[in-house]
Short mmCIF file of C-alpha atoms in Angstrom, two decimals:
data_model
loop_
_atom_site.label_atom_id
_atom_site.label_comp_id
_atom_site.label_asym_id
_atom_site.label_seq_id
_atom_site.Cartn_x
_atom_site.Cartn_y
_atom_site.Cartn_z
CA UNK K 1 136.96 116.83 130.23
CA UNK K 2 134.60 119.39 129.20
CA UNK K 3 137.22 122.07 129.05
CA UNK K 4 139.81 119.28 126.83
CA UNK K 5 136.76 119.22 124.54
CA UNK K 6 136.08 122.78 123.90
CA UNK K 7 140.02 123.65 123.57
CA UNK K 8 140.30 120.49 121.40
CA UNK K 9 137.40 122.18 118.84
CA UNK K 10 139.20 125.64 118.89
CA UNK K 11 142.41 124.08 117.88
CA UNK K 12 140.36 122.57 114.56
CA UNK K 13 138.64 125.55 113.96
CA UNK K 14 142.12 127.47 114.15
CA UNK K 15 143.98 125.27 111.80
CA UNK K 16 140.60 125.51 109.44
CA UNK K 17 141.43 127.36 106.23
CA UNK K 18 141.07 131.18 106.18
CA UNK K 19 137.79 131.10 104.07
CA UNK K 20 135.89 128.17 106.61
CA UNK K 21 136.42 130.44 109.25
CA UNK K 22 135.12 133.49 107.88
CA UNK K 23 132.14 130.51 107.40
CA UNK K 24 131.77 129.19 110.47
CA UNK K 25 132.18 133.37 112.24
CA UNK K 26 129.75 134.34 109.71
CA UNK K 27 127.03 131.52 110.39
CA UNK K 28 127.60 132.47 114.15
CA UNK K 29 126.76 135.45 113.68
CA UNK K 30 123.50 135.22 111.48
CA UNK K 31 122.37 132.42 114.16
CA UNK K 32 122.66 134.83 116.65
CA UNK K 33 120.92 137.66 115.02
CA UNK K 34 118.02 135.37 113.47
CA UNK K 35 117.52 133.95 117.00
CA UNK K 36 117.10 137.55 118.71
CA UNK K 37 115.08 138.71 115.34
CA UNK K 38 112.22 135.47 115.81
CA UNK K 39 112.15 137.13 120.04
CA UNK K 40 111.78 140.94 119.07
CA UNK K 41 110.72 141.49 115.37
CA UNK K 42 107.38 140.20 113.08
CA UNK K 43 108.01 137.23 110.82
CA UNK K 44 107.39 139.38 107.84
CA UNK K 45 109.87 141.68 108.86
CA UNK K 46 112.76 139.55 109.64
CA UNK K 47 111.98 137.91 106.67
CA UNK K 48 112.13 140.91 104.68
CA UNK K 49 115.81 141.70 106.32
CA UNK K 50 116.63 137.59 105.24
CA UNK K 51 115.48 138.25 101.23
CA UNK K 52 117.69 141.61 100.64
CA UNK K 53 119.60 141.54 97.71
CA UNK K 54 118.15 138.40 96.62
CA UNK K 55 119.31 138.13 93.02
CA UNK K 56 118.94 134.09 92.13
CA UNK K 57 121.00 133.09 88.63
CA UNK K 58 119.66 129.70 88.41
CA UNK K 59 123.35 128.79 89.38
CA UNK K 60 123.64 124.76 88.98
CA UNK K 61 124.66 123.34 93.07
CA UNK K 62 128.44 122.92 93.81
CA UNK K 63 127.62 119.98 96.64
CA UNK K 64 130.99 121.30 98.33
CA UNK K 65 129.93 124.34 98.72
CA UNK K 66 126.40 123.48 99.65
CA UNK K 67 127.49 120.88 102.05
CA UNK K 68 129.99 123.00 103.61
CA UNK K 69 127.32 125.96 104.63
CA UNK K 70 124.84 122.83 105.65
CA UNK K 71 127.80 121.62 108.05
CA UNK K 72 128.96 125.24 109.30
CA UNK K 73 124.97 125.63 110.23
CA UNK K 74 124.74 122.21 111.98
CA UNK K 75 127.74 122.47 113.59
CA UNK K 76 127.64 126.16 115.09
CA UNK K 77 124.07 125.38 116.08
CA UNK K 78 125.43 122.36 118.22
CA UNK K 79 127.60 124.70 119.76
CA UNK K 80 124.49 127.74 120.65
CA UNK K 81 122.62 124.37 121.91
CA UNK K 82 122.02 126.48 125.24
CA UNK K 83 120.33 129.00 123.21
CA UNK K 84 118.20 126.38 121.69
CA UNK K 85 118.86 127.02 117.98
CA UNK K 86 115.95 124.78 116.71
CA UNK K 87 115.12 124.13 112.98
CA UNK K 88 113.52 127.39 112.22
CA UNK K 89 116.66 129.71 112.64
CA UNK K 90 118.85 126.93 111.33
CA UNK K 91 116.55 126.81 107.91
CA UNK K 92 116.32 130.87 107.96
CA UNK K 93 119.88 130.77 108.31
CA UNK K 94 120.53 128.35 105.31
CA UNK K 95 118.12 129.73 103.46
CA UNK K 96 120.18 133.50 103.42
CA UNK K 97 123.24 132.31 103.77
CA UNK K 98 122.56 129.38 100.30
CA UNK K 99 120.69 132.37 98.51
CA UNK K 100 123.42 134.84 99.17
CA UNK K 101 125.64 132.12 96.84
CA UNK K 102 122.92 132.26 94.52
CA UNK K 103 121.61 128.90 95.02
CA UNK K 104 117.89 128.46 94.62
CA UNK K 105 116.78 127.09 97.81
CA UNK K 106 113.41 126.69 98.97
CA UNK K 107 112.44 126.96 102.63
CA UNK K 108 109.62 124.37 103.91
CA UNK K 109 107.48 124.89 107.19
CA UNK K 110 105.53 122.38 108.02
CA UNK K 111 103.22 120.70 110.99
CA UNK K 112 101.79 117.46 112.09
CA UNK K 113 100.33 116.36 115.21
CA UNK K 114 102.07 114.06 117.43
CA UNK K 115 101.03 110.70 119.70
CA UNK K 116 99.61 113.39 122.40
CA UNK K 117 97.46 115.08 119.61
CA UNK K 118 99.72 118.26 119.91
CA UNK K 119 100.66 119.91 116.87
CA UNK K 120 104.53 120.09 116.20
CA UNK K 121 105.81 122.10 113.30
CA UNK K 122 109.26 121.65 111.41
CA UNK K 123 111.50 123.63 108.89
CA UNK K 124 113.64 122.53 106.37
CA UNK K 125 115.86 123.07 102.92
CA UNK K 126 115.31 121.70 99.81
CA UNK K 127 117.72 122.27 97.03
CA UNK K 128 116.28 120.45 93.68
CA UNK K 129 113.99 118.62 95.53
CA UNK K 130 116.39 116.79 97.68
CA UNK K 131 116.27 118.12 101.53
CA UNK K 132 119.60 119.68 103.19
CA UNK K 133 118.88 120.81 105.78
CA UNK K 134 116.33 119.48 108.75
CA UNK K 135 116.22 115.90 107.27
CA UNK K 136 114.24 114.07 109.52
CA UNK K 137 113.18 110.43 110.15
CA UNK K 138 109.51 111.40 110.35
CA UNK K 139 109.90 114.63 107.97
CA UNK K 140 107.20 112.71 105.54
CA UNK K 141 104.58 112.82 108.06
CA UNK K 142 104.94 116.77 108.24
CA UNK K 143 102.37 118.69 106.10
CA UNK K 144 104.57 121.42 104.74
CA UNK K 145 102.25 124.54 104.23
CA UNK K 146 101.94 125.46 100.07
CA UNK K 147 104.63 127.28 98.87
CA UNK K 148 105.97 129.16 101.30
CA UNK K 149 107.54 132.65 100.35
CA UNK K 150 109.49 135.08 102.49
CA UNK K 151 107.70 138.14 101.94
CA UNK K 152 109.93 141.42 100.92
CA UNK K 153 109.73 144.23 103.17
#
């Protein structure tokens, strides 16, 4: 069963269209080298390497497009599940990859304490005010910190 499953998904991803697997290779990829960059480098410094040639043009959304990096994150991220890719490489990830298209994303960190009094923290997208990425049932009762910036290195 499990093997039907995971032949099943590279058949879709081999009849995908030429640029959606470049996509879905390329989000693999920056998964994999955020997640190793949050174990071995400072925050500041990986988020230095995320913010290179970060050129914004005020460029109004094309949904497709944002939806189909949102997706290619989600999805990829479902498949590293053993490598635990939580919401913080998943929102660093959308945050370069959406910026790199020259959307104006804004990335959100944010804590709140839970029913054991232990505080949990969260990271999301927003594009125009509207969250894409990290939506959560209880994402109101996080206290996002003020206008967070990745630094440049």
């Amino acid at each position: 069963m499990f093997i039907e499953v995971k032949v099943s998904k590279l058949y879709k991803f081999l009849g995908l269209p030429r640029h959606e697997k470049w996509l879905y290779l390329n989000t693999a990829i920056w998964l994999l080298g955020v997640k190793a960059g949050l174990c071995i480098l400072p925050f500041y410094r990986l988020c230095g390497w995320l913010n290179r040639n970060d050129d914004l043009n005020g460029r109004l959304a094309d949904v497709q497009e944002i939806l189909l990096i949102v997706q290619a994150i989600e999805r990829i991220s479902q498949l590293l599940a053993p490598l635990r890719m939580n919401c913080l490489p998943q929102a660093l990830v959308g945050y370069k990859l959406l910026r790199q298209k020259k959307f104006d994303v804004k990335l959100k960190i944010g804590v709140m304490k839970n029913l054991g009094d232990r505080l949990v923290a969260h990271a999301w997208l927003e594009y125009q005010g509207e969250v894409i990425l990290g939506n959560l049932q209880c994402l109101g009762q996080f206290a996002p910190f003020p206008s967070l910036r990745l630094v440049r290195s």
